[in-house]
PDB file of C-alpha atoms in Angstrom:
ATOM      1  CA  MET L 207       7.853  31.126 -22.370  1.00 65.00           C
ATOM      2  CA  LYS L 208       6.838  31.523 -19.086  1.00 87.00           C
ATOM      3  CA  ARG L 209       3.659  29.198 -19.308  1.00 87.00           C
ATOM      4  CA  SER L 210       5.676  26.584 -20.904  1.00 88.00           C
ATOM      5  CA  ARG L 211       8.333  26.672 -17.965  1.00 92.00           C
ATOM      6  CA  LEU L 212       5.926  26.515 -15.253  1.00 93.00           C
ATOM      7  CA  PHE L 213       3.770  23.556 -17.354  1.00 94.00           C
ATOM      8  CA  LEU L 214       7.621  21.755 -17.182  1.00 94.00           C
ATOM      9  CA  ILE L 215       7.787  22.848 -13.512  1.00 94.00           C
ATOM     10  CA  VAL L 216       4.599  20.841 -12.632  1.00 95.00           C
ATOM     11  CA  LEU L 217       4.894  18.297 -14.726  1.00 95.00           C
ATOM     12  CA  PHE L 218       8.342  17.299 -13.343  1.00 96.00           C
ATOM     13  CA  VAL L 219       6.826  17.567  -9.374  1.00 96.00           C
ATOM     14  CA  VAL L 220       4.186  15.241 -10.345  1.00 96.00           C
ATOM     15  CA  LEU L 221       6.039  12.751 -12.297  1.00 96.00           C
ATOM     16  CA  ALA L 222       8.503  12.726  -9.529  1.00 95.00           C
ATOM     17  CA  ALA L 223       6.043  12.769  -6.738  1.00 93.00           C
ATOM     18  CA  GLY L 224       4.207   9.493  -8.536  1.00 91.00           C
ATOM     19  CA  PHE L 225       7.893   8.015  -8.850  1.00 90.00           C
ATOM     20  CA  TRP L 226       8.172   8.331  -5.358  1.00 88.00           C
ATOM     21  CA  TYR L 227       5.348   7.406  -4.463  1.00 85.00           C
ATOM     22  CA  SER L 228       5.149   3.710  -6.215  1.00 84.00           C
ATOM     23  CA  PHE L 229       9.006   3.077  -5.709  1.00 85.00           C
ATOM     24  CA  ALA L 230       9.337   4.455  -2.363  1.00 81.00           C
ATOM     25  CA  PRO L 231       9.556   1.632   0.803  1.00 77.00           C
ATOM     26  CA  SER L 232       6.348   1.201   2.671  1.00 76.00           C
ATOM     27  CA  HIS L 233       6.278   0.752   6.500  1.00 79.00           C
ATOM     28  CA  THR L 234       3.239  -0.356   8.480  1.00 81.00           C
ATOM     29  CA  PRO L 235       2.470   1.592  11.948  1.00 84.00           C
ATOM     30  CA  ALA L 236       4.467   0.287  15.118  1.00 86.00           C
ATOM     31  CA  PRO L 237       1.900  -2.046  16.747  1.00 86.00           C
ATOM     32  CA  GLN L 238       0.556  -3.481  13.511  1.00 83.00           C
ATOM     33  CA  PRO L 239       2.400  -6.431  12.067  1.00 78.00           C
ATOM     34  CA  ALA L 240       4.009  -6.389   9.011  1.00 79.00           C
ATOM     35  CA  ILE L 241       1.925  -6.862   5.399  1.00 79.00           C
ATOM     36  CA  THR L 242       1.949 -10.405   3.932  1.00 80.00           C
ATOM     37  CA  LYS L 243       0.964 -12.435   1.188  1.00 83.00           C
ATOM     38  CA  LEU L 244      -1.321 -14.795   1.815  1.00 83.00           C
ATOM     39  CA  THR L 245      -0.165 -18.203   0.542  1.00 89.00           C
ATOM     40  CA  GLN L 246      -0.788 -21.962   1.578  1.00 91.00           C
ATOM     41  CA  GLN L 247       2.322 -22.219   3.792  1.00 93.00           C
ATOM     42  CA  ASN L 248       1.211 -19.272   6.013  1.00 90.00           C
ATOM     43  CA  PHE L 249      -2.647 -19.855   5.776  1.00 90.00           C
ATOM     44  CA  GLY L 250      -2.531 -21.311   9.513  1.00 92.00           C
ATOM     45  CA  GLN L 251      -0.678 -18.284  10.893  1.00 90.00           C
ATOM     46  CA  PHE L 252      -3.381 -16.484   9.317  1.00 87.00           C
ATOM     47  CA  LYS L 253      -6.165 -18.413  10.829  1.00 89.00           C
ATOM     48  CA  SER L 254      -4.992 -18.268  14.138  1.00 90.00           C
ATOM     49  CA  ALA L 255      -4.259 -14.855  14.291  1.00 85.00           C
ATOM     50  CA  PHE L 256      -7.673 -14.287  13.080  1.00 86.00           C
ATOM     51  CA  ASN L 257      -9.525 -16.362  15.690  1.00 88.00           C
ATOM     52  CA  HIS L 258      -7.506 -14.812  18.038  1.00 87.00           C
ATOM     53  CA  ASP L 259      -9.909 -13.014  19.922  1.00 85.00           C
ATOM     54  CA  PRO L 260     -13.561 -13.686  18.962  1.00 83.00           C
ATOM     55  CA  ALA L 261     -15.346 -10.748  20.939  1.00 89.00           C
ATOM     56  CA  SER L 262     -13.243  -7.992  18.565  1.00 88.00           C
ATOM     57  CA  VAL L 263     -14.763  -6.798  14.939  1.00 89.00           C
ATOM     58  CA  ARG L 264     -12.540  -8.614  12.375  1.00 87.00           C
ATOM     59  CA  LEU L 265     -12.956  -7.794   8.884  1.00 86.00           C
ATOM     60  CA  VAL L 266     -11.060  -9.514   5.667  1.00 83.00           C
ATOM     61  CA  LEU L 267     -10.717  -7.336   2.506  1.00 85.00           C
ATOM     62  CA  LEU L 268      -9.945  -9.423  -0.657  1.00 83.00           C
ATOM     63  CA  LEU L 269      -8.851  -7.176  -3.791  1.00 84.00           C
ATOM     64  CA  SER L 270      -8.605  -8.446  -6.906  1.00 84.00           C
ATOM     65  CA  PRO L 271      -6.697  -7.006  -9.934  1.00 82.00           C
ATOM     66  CA  THR L 272      -9.674  -7.353 -12.601  1.00 74.00           C
TER      67      THR L 272
END
């Protein structure tokens, strides 16, 4: 009885943490701009922001769900 109750408590905590992680609103740090989806309409804005400071190191990370 004691083991099953402990198992259920641990399971509930893990499921609650997973639910919170999945559905909690996320925020970016103060100096960083908000995360946006790259589209045809805002590509010019992305290009100008990317080329703003040519002396700094830049990185583009593309993630695919496949």
